[in-house]
């Protein structure tokens, strides 16, 4: 039986399978806190039990099968405990290397064991909900799942963060985004989405950047900027609702305020422009920023002090944007693009835009970046055969998990994080 179901079995005899989480021993009685993937329960065995010696042989993280009766006990941490009738060790664990107060670096070295911690188990469960919610959101709205290649011959988000890999007798790169391929797919499927591994050689050591992360992207034909920002808001709102529906317990373990999320999800998520964002920074934070520079982490955080929901920021300066983001005809210094920023210092969770359909403008932007337009011939072809307005965005799965779980570092939003300094175990 799952440990979280025990409270419904008071007075009954049941069997649980799990691992020793904590143990306390006195002469006549042993208290064993056992955990499974669902919860923990205190179990007791007395010295007159035939299995008392077996219980004594248990160590931290030993695996065990226990039969017993569930009884109410106000002193037990969960209000009831399991009185053991029989106990069978399955494997006696060697001395467990993880004890209290260990350094984050050590916990990274033994990540394969630290995954069992309540904190990481809770975060992995929230991640499971987030991923499921994203699939459900798009499938329910008629989007097709479309998988991109992961080996890609060119960059999409700037050459500086490309991972080059040997490819037989040639070289190629790991995907920085599925976007260019999704743009080909919308001519067949119109509305597509995907969640796939994404690789960026990020040299800045921030609490928001991984070298390998999962990006959930969407792309849709016939869609313009003002429409795609609304899809993004609906998606994030749906993810929060699903997490609230399935993971209240995990949010509490992680120290997240459930009420606050419940309030947030009821409010509208505002849209402002980059220029308005600079005005807020200047008027309310006395942070004067030169128009034309990208918002850095510090400016995003200062700006978000004035909001308690996610915010969409549109129309960043064209010159600092990726080559595929088109100029806004109504405000030509800016691009038809947006980011969604999360509150409480979690920064950018989504980046997206309408896509440029003008071959000349695209070629010029590519040249400015030092790229050869010939290398993007297939991509430019998409503007030659029945071109249509289209838009899309990418959501960082780990950024959203880190924010909803109130994690200090994005590394705990993924089981085995990859950063510049760490790619093991
Ligand atoms: P940032 O400015 O924070 O580096 P970006 O502008 O490079 O982000 P995009 O290229 O727009 O990000 O990617 C879309 C989304 O993917 C981002 O909004 C973010 O949620 C996520 N993302 C981007 N880079 C990383 C990374 N290195 N680690 C984890 N998530 C990332
Ligand atoms: Mg980046």
PDB file of C-alpha atoms and ligand atoms in Angstrom, residues 157 161 200 202 204 209 213 348 399, ligand 2:
ATOM      1  CA  UNK A 157      20.115  32.197 -30.987  1.00  0.00           C
ATOM      2  CA  UNK A 161      26.443  29.610 -27.152  1.00  0.00           C
ATOM      3  CA  UNK A 200      23.459  26.404 -24.911  1.00  0.00           C
ATOM      4  CA  UNK A 202      26.227  29.498 -21.282  1.00  0.00           C
ATOM      5  CA  UNK A 204      27.650  33.218 -17.309  1.00  0.00           C
ATOM      6  CA  UNK A 209      21.041  29.226 -16.841  1.00  0.00           C
ATOM      7  CA  UNK A 213      17.514  22.400 -20.565  1.00  0.00           C
ATOM      8  CA  UNK A 348      12.396  35.592 -18.129  1.00  0.00           C
ATOM      9  CA  UNK A 399      12.607  28.287 -15.301  1.00  0.00           C
TER      10      UNK A 399
HETATM   11 MG1  LIG B   2      20.262  33.494 -23.178  1.00  0.00          MG
END
